[in-house]
Amino acid sequence: MTVIGKDSSLAPKAPARAVAAIATSVGAVATRTLPPSATQPAVTTVTQSGNWLPLLNLVTASGLLLVVLGNLRGLAGESWSEAIFWAGLIVIIAPTTLRLTAASPTRGERIGLILWMGGLLYLVKVLHSPFAFTFSDEFIHAFNTRAILESGTLFTRNLLLHVSSFYPGLSMTTAAVADLGNLPIFYAGLTVIGAARLILYLGFFLFTEQASGSARVAGLATVLYMCHSNFLFWSAQFSYESLSFPLAVAILFITARRQQQASDQSIALMALAMLGIVAVAITHHVTSYFLTILFLLWWVIIRFRLNLLIVFVLNVIVNPRVEEWLQPQITPVHEGETTTSTLAQNPMYAQRWLFILFLFALTVVLAWLVFAASATTNYLSQVLTKALLSMIQMIGGEQTGRQLFVSNTGVVAPLWERVVGLGSVVLCLLGLPWGLWQIWRKDRYNPLALLLVLAALGYFVMLGFRLTPAGWETGNRASGYMFVGLSFVLAQGLIGFWMPQRARWWGSILIACYVCILFIGGVLSGWPRNGRLALPYLVEAQGEVIRPAGLMAAEWMYETLGPDNPVAVDEANGRYTMYYGRQKSLVGRYPNTKELLLEPDMPNWQYNAIKREELQYIFMDRRHISWDNMAGYFFDRTTNGALPPKDLVEPQVYTKFDHQWGVTRIWDSGNIVIYDINRLLKAILDAQPSDLNDSQ
């Protein structure tokens, strides 16, 4: 029996008063009157009401308690636990959305509400795995972090995701926090990602406020961004994208803000933006490419007056009799807001600034790619090529589309999940025209608004990749980036259409319902059903805390066999053996490893594979769930102490290494067996593989 070490403790939660104090401070610093646009219409001021932040913080915190209760009931196997979980999320989201859609809250209150709500949603992920890293990519980056702490060098080879070691931004930051605070890697990782989430919420609010000129639109846009499919779990894990994307959003805000500053202030903002670009470039490849392309498109729109060209074309097409409908509208706003974006001014000044940033970002990205991370080209080209080919083949009828709402093990999602998941996409599509209409009326001359519109349209294009077997991961990852534009467009449409003078309290309720459906649909589409509630990671028995068998086997390998032994292993246990066991883990995605472990016979190519990789150990788990790198880390729910036969691999597969010459069992826990194949390896090196097929 093994008890929990210090790495498996739950990081302490931030007290409510601390978060409220941060929100108040940020609001005080950030509150200012946006510079008036040269063409800005008069502003109508709405009288403020009282600050509801303390009350709403208390109400939404009760939603987190419901999530905790749902997790606890789920561990007990009660069927209604998931309903409590969803109710908790709605309690967190709905009251905040209701308040943000109102015209009366101050800018500081809106920022406070967003930071508090975002913090609670991050705790939902933390409470899902409160003792240790259990998401697939977390093991990869925890390994990189430990390598930096132990060796003091970068770029330690990572067999599970080789390219991750070439982007050490997250690992360096976490290692620094762990070293300075004398913290375990788990605590340090939670701290770094938690800080990154706060940067994301605040940066997104400030960026969309610059784009729209309205704190009200920005608040709703930030909440809508939290509805994308990867937000609640995947984007909150300890992974390099979870740090790089918040930094990219902060850079976008700095870029937008710089256009309104005096020359002495703009120099400091430019230096800060360039520093952020370097940080993103060494943290995550895709985010750095996204940021560079965004700068390029933004510059092209301003340089070639694309927004003015579109306005001209539409004015020619639109019937002149309805031209009065298309004029910029005057809407009641809070004091300090504008009704049109301030970014429509000084286009030539913005053009020079954006071109410099684009060239700098392109130079940094290419330099890092060539001199530090050249393997990224091959890694990404394979993924993108497969995605494009899969899309082309599906369009041409050469292959069938990917079956939606069906897990890797063949479990079909309930009807209500399929309805809500697809319904959320339909609601996004229905909201798009309203948002485009409002942007046309208010921000038709704003280049940044056009850029975000293009991103919104790109979101629906990327959805097509999610229908293909090889392209779903590409489409899923890209949706988080494209949703930046879609959330802005939807917020413009919702606020513009449901104004107080048209629909008062019931309009806000409809918007809150809309947001809740989008959020739930995003979670349903982005995370498997068997992984939404906390799963049993630790079991207490007679005063001892027992950890999963795969974890204990990995630690036994390190203590008994030492580190750096080549071992063939499944996806989930491969992360255990890499991080806790410190072995050279050749997992399922590694060429031929899955076939080596799951084929019932031993053809010659498998002997050649053992020889090529110089394998010394075989880690065999007879459970199918061990090949799921999102759910294979937890205790199984058994019937009378045994797993159902459908959950186990066939006996002839599980026992095939028992019949091989020179193979011995050195660990056996029932479901997991570790084989020592050193004698077999030596025989393969000394003889022809064909001589071993029928050896005794």
Short mmCIF file of C-alpha atoms in Angstrom, two decimals, residues 76-502:
data_model
loop_
_atom_site.label_atom_id
_atom_site.label_comp_id
_atom_site.label_asym_id
_atom_site.label_seq_id
_atom_site.Cartn_x
_atom_site.Cartn_y
_atom_site.Cartn_z
CA ALA A 76 -20.94 6.92 -5.00
CA GLY A 77 -22.43 5.85 -8.35
CA GLU A 78 -25.75 7.69 -7.97
CA SER A 79 -27.57 8.35 -11.23
CA TRP A 80 -28.75 11.86 -10.38
CA SER A 81 -25.24 13.15 -9.66
CA GLU A 82 -24.81 14.55 -13.17
CA ALA A 83 -28.01 16.59 -12.85
CA ILE A 84 -26.56 18.26 -9.73
CA PHE A 85 -23.33 18.93 -11.64
CA TRP A 86 -25.18 20.69 -14.46
CA ALA A 87 -27.30 22.63 -11.98
CA GLY A 88 -24.14 23.88 -10.29
CA LEU A 89 -22.72 25.14 -13.58
CA ILE A 90 -25.98 26.94 -14.37
CA VAL A 91 -25.96 28.63 -10.95
CA ILE A 92 -22.44 29.88 -11.69
CA ILE A 93 -23.24 31.14 -15.18
CA ALA A 94 -26.84 32.38 -15.22
CA PRO A 95 -26.82 35.06 -12.46
CA THR A 96 -23.55 36.53 -13.75
CA THR A 97 -24.92 36.69 -17.29
CA LEU A 98 -28.13 38.34 -16.11
CA ARG A 99 -26.16 41.08 -14.39
CA LEU A 100 -23.71 41.60 -17.25
CA THR A 101 -26.51 42.12 -19.78
CA ALA A 102 -27.93 44.99 -17.73
CA ALA A 103 -26.91 48.56 -18.56
CA SER A 104 -26.41 49.70 -14.98
CA PRO A 105 -23.30 47.86 -13.65
CA THR A 106 -20.08 49.83 -13.47
CA ARG A 107 -17.09 48.77 -15.46
CA GLY A 108 -15.29 47.66 -12.33
CA GLU A 109 -18.24 45.52 -11.29
CA ARG A 110 -18.29 43.81 -14.70
CA ILE A 111 -14.59 42.99 -14.41
CA GLY A 112 -15.10 41.65 -10.90
CA LEU A 113 -17.99 39.43 -11.99
CA ILE A 114 -15.99 37.98 -14.87
CA LEU A 115 -12.91 37.27 -12.76
CA TRP A 116 -14.99 35.63 -10.04
CA MET A 117 -17.02 33.53 -12.45
CA GLY A 118 -13.90 32.47 -14.35
CA GLY A 119 -12.16 31.55 -11.11
CA LEU A 120 -15.07 29.34 -10.08
CA LEU A 121 -15.04 27.57 -13.44
CA TYR A 122 -11.33 26.91 -13.08
CA LEU A 123 -12.00 25.37 -9.67
CA VAL A 124 -14.47 23.02 -11.39
CA LYS A 125 -11.52 21.57 -13.28
CA VAL A 126 -9.31 21.53 -10.17
CA LEU A 127 -11.97 19.67 -8.18
CA HIS A 128 -12.24 17.14 -10.99
CA SER A 129 -8.64 16.05 -10.25
CA PRO A 130 -7.71 17.53 -6.87
CA PHE A 131 -4.89 15.14 -5.96
CA ALA A 132 -2.67 14.84 -9.02
CA PHE A 133 -2.43 15.44 -12.76
CA THR A 134 -4.85 13.14 -14.58
CA PHE A 135 -5.30 14.80 -17.98
CA SER A 136 -3.28 13.29 -20.81
CA ASP A 137 -1.14 16.32 -21.70
CA GLU A 138 -0.47 17.16 -18.05
CA PHE A 139 1.87 14.18 -17.65
CA ILE A 140 3.83 15.34 -20.69
CA HIS A 141 4.45 18.85 -19.39
CA ALA A 142 4.98 17.69 -15.81
CA PHE A 143 7.76 15.46 -17.16
CA ASN A 144 9.32 18.43 -18.99
CA THR A 145 9.10 20.56 -15.85
CA ARG A 146 10.76 17.95 -13.68
CA ALA A 147 13.51 17.51 -16.26
CA ILE A 148 14.30 21.23 -16.05
CA LEU A 149 14.33 21.17 -12.25
CA GLU A 150 16.57 18.12 -12.06
CA SER A 151 18.97 18.77 -14.93
CA GLY A 152 18.91 22.56 -15.17
CA THR A 153 18.77 22.27 -18.97
CA LEU A 154 16.07 22.58 -21.63
CA PHE A 155 14.93 20.31 -24.46
CA THR A 156 15.05 16.95 -22.65
CA ARG A 157 13.65 14.37 -25.04
CA ASN A 158 9.99 13.49 -24.47
CA LEU A 159 8.92 10.25 -26.15
CA LEU A 160 5.19 10.82 -25.69
CA LEU A 161 5.12 14.22 -27.43
CA HIS A 162 8.56 14.98 -28.77
CA VAL A 163 7.69 18.49 -29.97
CA SER A 164 6.59 19.61 -26.50
CA SER A 165 10.17 19.77 -25.22
CA PHE A 166 11.03 22.36 -27.89
CA TYR A 167 8.53 24.83 -26.42
CA PRO A 168 9.62 25.13 -22.78
CA GLY A 169 7.77 28.33 -21.85
CA LEU A 170 5.26 26.59 -19.57
CA SER A 171 7.83 24.23 -18.10
CA MET A 172 10.30 27.03 -17.37
CA THR A 173 7.64 29.16 -15.70
CA THR A 174 6.35 26.28 -13.59
CA ALA A 175 9.85 25.19 -12.65
CA ALA A 176 10.61 28.75 -11.51
CA VAL A 177 7.45 28.89 -9.39
CA ALA A 178 8.15 25.46 -7.91
CA ASP A 179 11.75 26.39 -7.11
CA LEU A 180 11.04 29.84 -5.68
CA GLY A 181 8.06 28.69 -3.62
CA ASN A 182 9.47 25.29 -2.69
CA LEU A 183 6.31 23.76 -4.16
CA PRO A 184 5.61 20.37 -5.71
CA ILE A 185 5.15 20.48 -9.48
CA PHE A 186 1.43 19.81 -9.07
CA TYR A 187 0.90 22.89 -6.88
CA ALA A 188 3.10 25.04 -9.09
CA GLY A 189 1.23 23.90 -12.20
CA LEU A 190 -2.16 24.76 -10.69
CA THR A 191 -0.83 28.19 -9.73
CA VAL A 192 0.60 28.99 -13.16
CA ILE A 193 -2.51 27.91 -15.07
CA GLY A 194 -4.77 29.67 -12.54
CA ALA A 195 -2.88 32.93 -13.10
CA ALA A 196 -3.05 32.38 -16.87
CA ARG A 197 -6.83 31.98 -16.65
CA LEU A 198 -7.16 35.33 -14.87
CA ILE A 199 -5.03 36.93 -17.59
CA LEU A 200 -7.33 35.37 -20.19
CA TYR A 201 -10.53 36.71 -18.61
CA LEU A 202 -9.21 40.22 -18.06
CA GLY A 203 -7.36 40.37 -21.38
CA PHE A 204 -10.39 39.17 -23.33
CA PHE A 205 -12.65 41.72 -21.65
CA LEU A 206 -10.27 44.60 -22.33
CA PHE A 207 -9.62 43.50 -25.91
CA THR A 208 -13.29 43.17 -26.86
CA GLU A 209 -13.99 46.45 -25.06
CA GLN A 210 -11.46 48.15 -27.31
CA ALA A 211 -13.03 46.50 -30.35
CA SER A 212 -16.62 47.39 -29.45
CA GLY A 213 -16.25 50.55 -27.35
CA SER A 214 -18.64 49.06 -24.80
CA ALA A 215 -17.93 47.40 -21.44
CA ARG A 216 -21.38 45.85 -21.67
CA VAL A 217 -20.61 44.08 -24.95
CA ALA A 218 -17.17 43.10 -23.66
CA GLY A 219 -18.60 41.50 -20.52
CA LEU A 220 -21.08 39.39 -22.46
CA ALA A 221 -18.46 38.50 -25.10
CA THR A 222 -16.15 37.21 -22.36
CA VAL A 223 -18.90 35.01 -20.93
CA LEU A 224 -19.75 33.74 -24.41
CA TYR A 225 -16.13 32.83 -25.02
CA MET A 226 -16.34 30.54 -22.00
CA CYS A 227 -18.90 28.52 -23.96
CA HIS A 228 -16.50 27.03 -26.49
CA SER A 229 -16.10 23.28 -26.31
CA ASN A 230 -12.59 23.12 -24.82
CA PHE A 231 -12.93 25.84 -22.21
CA LEU A 232 -14.03 24.05 -19.03
CA PHE A 233 -11.60 21.12 -19.02
CA TRP A 234 -9.15 20.86 -21.91
CA SER A 235 -8.02 24.51 -21.99
CA ALA A 236 -7.71 24.56 -18.19
CA GLN A 237 -5.31 21.63 -17.94
CA PHE A 238 -1.58 21.93 -17.31
CA SER A 239 -0.61 22.29 -20.97
CA TYR A 240 1.37 24.77 -23.04
CA GLU A 241 -1.67 26.10 -24.92
CA SER A 242 -3.33 26.91 -21.59
CA LEU A 243 -0.56 29.45 -20.97
CA SER A 244 0.18 30.67 -24.48
CA PHE A 245 -3.36 31.59 -25.50
CA PRO A 246 -4.01 33.94 -22.53
CA LEU A 247 -0.70 35.64 -23.35
CA ALA A 248 -1.81 36.02 -26.98
CA VAL A 249 -5.11 37.62 -25.90
CA ALA A 250 -3.22 40.04 -23.67
CA ILE A 251 -0.99 40.96 -26.63
CA LEU A 252 -4.06 41.63 -28.78
CA PHE A 253 -5.37 44.01 -26.12
CA ILE A 254 -2.02 45.80 -25.92
CA THR A 255 -1.99 46.12 -29.71
CA ALA A 256 -5.48 47.58 -29.79
CA ARG A 257 -4.78 49.90 -26.88
CA ARG A 258 -1.50 51.17 -28.29
CA GLN A 259 -3.26 52.85 -31.19
CA GLN A 260 -4.84 55.32 -28.78
CA GLN A 261 -1.76 56.26 -26.79
CA ALA A 262 0.63 59.17 -27.01
CA SER A 263 4.05 58.45 -28.53
CA ASP A 264 5.86 58.13 -25.19
CA GLN A 265 3.34 55.61 -23.88
CA SER A 266 3.10 53.72 -27.17
CA ILE A 267 6.81 52.89 -27.11
CA ALA A 268 6.39 51.12 -23.79
CA LEU A 269 3.34 49.23 -25.10
CA MET A 270 5.25 48.17 -28.21
CA ALA A 271 8.10 46.82 -26.07
CA LEU A 272 5.61 44.96 -23.89
CA ALA A 273 3.86 43.47 -26.92
CA MET A 274 7.17 42.31 -28.42
CA LEU A 275 8.17 40.71 -25.13
CA GLY A 276 4.83 38.89 -25.09
CA ILE A 277 5.35 37.68 -28.68
CA VAL A 278 8.66 36.13 -27.69
CA ALA A 279 6.99 34.46 -24.69
CA VAL A 280 4.25 32.99 -26.90
CA ALA A 281 6.74 31.83 -29.55
CA ILE A 282 8.71 29.74 -27.04
CA THR A 283 5.58 28.40 -25.33
CA HIS A 284 3.32 27.01 -28.06
CA HIS A 285 3.69 26.62 -31.81
CA VAL A 286 0.06 26.92 -32.96
CA THR A 287 -0.68 29.96 -30.79
CA SER A 288 2.36 31.79 -32.15
CA TYR A 289 1.26 31.04 -35.71
CA PHE A 290 -2.27 32.18 -34.92
CA LEU A 291 -0.99 35.46 -33.51
CA THR A 292 1.29 36.10 -36.49
CA ILE A 293 -1.48 35.41 -39.02
CA LEU A 294 -3.85 37.64 -37.06
CA PHE A 295 -1.39 40.54 -37.21
CA LEU A 296 -1.02 40.00 -40.95
CA LEU A 297 -4.76 39.96 -41.63
CA TRP A 298 -5.31 42.99 -39.41
CA TRP A 299 -2.62 44.89 -41.32
CA VAL A 300 -4.00 43.80 -44.72
CA ILE A 301 -7.50 45.01 -43.80
CA ILE A 302 -6.17 48.46 -42.89
CA ARG A 303 -3.58 48.67 -45.66
CA PHE A 304 -5.97 47.85 -48.49
CA ARG A 305 -9.06 49.44 -46.89
CA LEU A 306 -10.95 46.16 -47.09
CA ASN A 307 -13.55 47.29 -44.56
CA LEU A 308 -14.26 50.43 -46.62
CA LEU A 309 -14.48 48.33 -49.78
CA ILE A 310 -17.03 46.03 -48.17
CA VAL A 311 -19.05 49.02 -46.98
CA PHE A 312 -19.05 50.49 -50.48
CA VAL A 313 -20.14 47.22 -52.11
CA LEU A 314 -22.94 46.63 -49.63
CA ASN A 315 -24.16 50.20 -49.94
CA VAL A 316 -24.45 49.69 -53.68
CA ILE A 317 -26.30 46.41 -53.24
CA VAL A 318 -28.64 47.47 -50.45
CA ASN A 319 -31.85 49.21 -51.45
CA PRO A 320 -31.46 52.97 -50.77
CA ARG A 321 -34.93 53.01 -49.23
CA VAL A 322 -33.63 51.07 -46.25
CA GLU A 323 -30.42 53.05 -45.95
CA GLU A 324 -31.68 54.73 -42.78
CA TRP A 325 -31.72 51.33 -41.09
CA LEU A 326 -28.01 51.01 -41.70
CA GLN A 327 -26.90 54.22 -40.04
CA PRO A 328 -24.79 53.99 -36.86
CA GLN A 329 -27.18 53.76 -33.95
CA ILE A 330 -27.22 55.73 -30.69
CA THR A 331 -27.83 53.39 -27.76
CA PRO A 332 -28.00 54.01 -24.02
CA VAL A 333 -24.67 53.12 -22.45
CA HIS A 334 -22.93 53.54 -19.14
CA GLU A 335 -20.93 56.65 -18.50
CA GLY A 336 -17.45 56.20 -19.92
CA GLU A 337 -18.53 53.93 -22.77
CA THR A 338 -18.74 54.79 -26.41
CA THR A 339 -21.26 53.55 -28.92
CA THR A 340 -18.74 53.09 -31.71
CA SER A 341 -15.29 51.65 -31.46
CA THR A 342 -12.41 54.05 -31.04
CA LEU A 343 -10.24 51.85 -33.22
CA ALA A 344 -11.71 53.26 -36.43
CA GLN A 345 -9.42 56.27 -36.22
CA ASN A 346 -5.82 56.84 -37.35
CA PRO A 347 -5.67 53.94 -39.87
CA MET A 348 -2.22 54.84 -41.23
CA TYR A 349 -0.77 55.03 -37.72
CA ALA A 350 -2.26 51.61 -36.91
CA GLN A 351 -0.97 50.22 -40.21
CA ARG A 352 2.68 50.99 -39.44
CA TRP A 353 2.36 49.61 -35.91
CA LEU A 354 0.74 46.37 -37.07
CA PHE A 355 3.26 45.81 -39.85
CA ILE A 356 6.15 46.18 -37.42
CA LEU A 357 4.53 43.70 -35.04
CA PHE A 358 3.84 41.26 -37.85
CA LEU A 359 7.44 41.35 -39.07
CA PHE A 360 8.73 40.95 -35.53
CA ALA A 361 6.39 38.02 -34.80
CA LEU A 362 7.26 36.34 -38.11
CA THR A 363 10.98 36.73 -37.43
CA VAL A 364 10.75 35.33 -33.90
CA VAL A 365 8.54 32.40 -34.93
CA LEU A 366 10.74 31.44 -37.88
CA ALA A 367 13.95 31.83 -35.87
CA TRP A 368 12.63 29.57 -33.11
CA LEU A 369 11.34 27.07 -35.65
CA VAL A 370 14.64 26.87 -37.52
CA PHE A 371 17.13 26.99 -34.66
CA ALA A 372 15.25 25.30 -31.80
CA ALA A 373 12.13 23.45 -32.94
CA SER A 374 12.69 22.20 -36.49
CA ALA A 375 10.85 18.94 -35.68
CA THR A 376 7.62 20.95 -35.42
CA THR A 377 7.37 21.16 -39.21
CA ASN A 378 7.12 17.41 -39.65
CA TYR A 379 4.83 17.04 -36.63
CA LEU A 380 2.28 19.63 -37.78
CA SER A 381 2.49 18.79 -41.48
CA GLN A 382 1.45 15.21 -40.78
CA VAL A 383 -1.52 16.32 -38.67
CA LEU A 384 -2.72 18.98 -41.13
CA THR A 385 -2.19 16.79 -44.20
CA LYS A 386 -4.26 14.00 -42.71
CA ALA A 387 -6.98 16.48 -41.75
CA LEU A 388 -7.16 18.01 -45.24
CA LEU A 389 -7.12 14.64 -46.97
CA SER A 390 -9.83 13.36 -44.69
CA MET A 391 -12.00 16.40 -45.46
CA ILE A 392 -11.46 16.02 -49.22
CA GLN A 393 -12.23 12.32 -49.13
CA MET A 394 -15.40 12.88 -47.12
CA ILE A 395 -16.60 15.56 -49.55
CA GLY A 396 -15.80 13.27 -52.47
CA GLY A 397 -17.66 10.38 -50.88
CA GLU A 398 -14.52 8.25 -50.53
CA GLN A 399 -14.97 7.87 -46.78
CA THR A 400 -17.79 8.20 -44.29
CA GLY A 401 -17.94 11.01 -41.78
CA ARG A 402 -17.05 10.62 -38.14
CA GLN A 403 -19.96 9.49 -35.99
CA LEU A 404 -20.80 12.24 -33.52
CA PHE A 405 -21.54 11.69 -29.82
CA VAL A 406 -20.05 8.19 -29.81
CA SER A 407 -17.10 7.46 -27.53
CA ASN A 408 -14.00 5.47 -28.47
CA THR A 409 -15.50 2.46 -26.72
CA GLY A 410 -18.76 2.72 -28.71
CA VAL A 411 -20.96 4.28 -26.02
CA VAL A 412 -23.66 6.49 -27.58
CA ALA A 413 -24.55 9.73 -25.77
CA PRO A 414 -28.14 10.09 -24.51
CA LEU A 415 -30.68 11.81 -26.72
CA TRP A 416 -30.79 15.00 -24.64
CA GLU A 417 -27.01 15.41 -24.95
CA ARG A 418 -27.17 15.07 -28.71
CA VAL A 419 -30.02 17.57 -28.91
CA VAL A 420 -28.31 20.16 -26.70
CA GLY A 421 -24.91 19.65 -28.34
CA LEU A 422 -26.23 20.16 -31.86
CA GLY A 423 -28.69 22.80 -30.66
CA SER A 424 -25.86 24.94 -29.30
CA VAL A 425 -24.25 25.01 -32.75
CA VAL A 426 -27.58 25.92 -34.32
CA LEU A 427 -28.05 28.76 -31.81
CA CYS A 428 -24.60 30.10 -32.68
CA LEU A 429 -25.53 30.00 -36.35
CA LEU A 430 -28.86 31.74 -35.68
CA GLY A 431 -27.16 34.44 -33.63
CA LEU A 432 -24.57 35.16 -36.30
CA PRO A 433 -26.82 37.29 -38.61
CA TRP A 434 -27.95 39.47 -35.70
CA GLY A 435 -24.38 40.09 -34.70
CA LEU A 436 -23.31 40.91 -38.24
CA TRP A 437 -26.25 43.30 -38.53
CA GLN A 438 -25.32 45.15 -35.36
CA ILE A 439 -21.66 45.37 -36.35
CA TRP A 440 -22.72 46.81 -39.69
CA ARG A 441 -24.85 49.42 -37.98
CA LYS A 442 -22.28 50.42 -35.37
CA ASP A 443 -18.78 49.41 -36.43
CA ARG A 444 -18.78 49.12 -40.20
CA TYR A 445 -15.65 51.30 -40.46
CA ASN A 446 -13.75 49.43 -37.75
CA PRO A 447 -10.97 47.17 -39.19
CA LEU A 448 -10.73 45.15 -35.99
CA ALA A 449 -14.45 44.39 -36.09
CA LEU A 450 -14.03 43.03 -39.63
CA LEU A 451 -11.12 40.87 -38.47
CA LEU A 452 -13.25 39.36 -35.71
CA VAL A 453 -16.10 38.79 -38.16
CA LEU A 454 -13.73 36.79 -40.38
CA ALA A 455 -12.72 34.71 -37.36
CA ALA A 456 -16.39 34.09 -36.53
CA LEU A 457 -17.06 32.85 -40.05
CA GLY A 458 -13.94 30.70 -39.87
CA TYR A 459 -15.34 28.96 -36.80
CA PHE A 460 -18.13 27.39 -38.84
CA VAL A 461 -15.65 26.37 -41.54
CA MET A 462 -13.51 24.56 -38.94
CA LEU A 463 -16.60 22.73 -37.65
CA GLY A 464 -16.52 20.75 -40.88
CA PHE A 465 -13.21 19.17 -39.87
CA ARG A 466 -14.85 17.78 -36.73
CA LEU A 467 -16.98 15.58 -38.97
CA THR A 468 -13.96 13.74 -40.38
CA PRO A 469 -12.13 10.84 -38.67
CA ALA A 470 -8.64 12.32 -39.14
CA GLY A 471 -9.55 16.01 -38.93
CA TRP A 472 -11.69 16.20 -35.82
CA GLU A 473 -8.77 17.03 -33.54
CA THR A 474 -7.63 19.85 -35.84
CA GLY A 475 -11.13 21.29 -35.99
CA ASN A 476 -11.56 20.92 -32.24
CA ARG A 477 -8.29 22.71 -31.42
CA ALA A 478 -8.93 25.50 -33.94
CA SER A 479 -12.40 26.22 -32.53
CA GLY A 480 -10.90 27.80 -29.41
CA TYR A 481 -9.08 30.37 -31.53
CA MET A 482 -11.95 31.10 -33.92
CA PHE A 483 -14.41 31.43 -31.05
CA VAL A 484 -12.71 34.73 -30.17
CA GLY A 485 -14.45 36.28 -33.15
CA LEU A 486 -17.72 34.40 -32.77
CA SER A 487 -18.19 35.42 -29.13
CA PHE A 488 -17.64 39.08 -30.10
CA VAL A 489 -20.17 38.89 -32.94
CA LEU A 490 -22.78 37.09 -30.85
CA ALA A 491 -22.39 39.59 -28.01
CA GLN A 492 -22.92 42.48 -30.41
CA GLY A 493 -26.08 40.86 -31.71
CA LEU A 494 -27.51 39.98 -28.29
CA ILE A 495 -26.85 43.38 -26.74
CA GLY A 496 -27.95 45.25 -29.85
CA PHE A 497 -31.18 43.32 -30.24
CA TRP A 498 -32.26 42.92 -26.62
CA MET A 499 -31.81 46.52 -25.54
CA PRO A 500 -33.62 47.61 -22.35
CA GLN A 501 -36.15 49.73 -24.18
CA ARG A 502 -37.19 46.72 -26.25
#
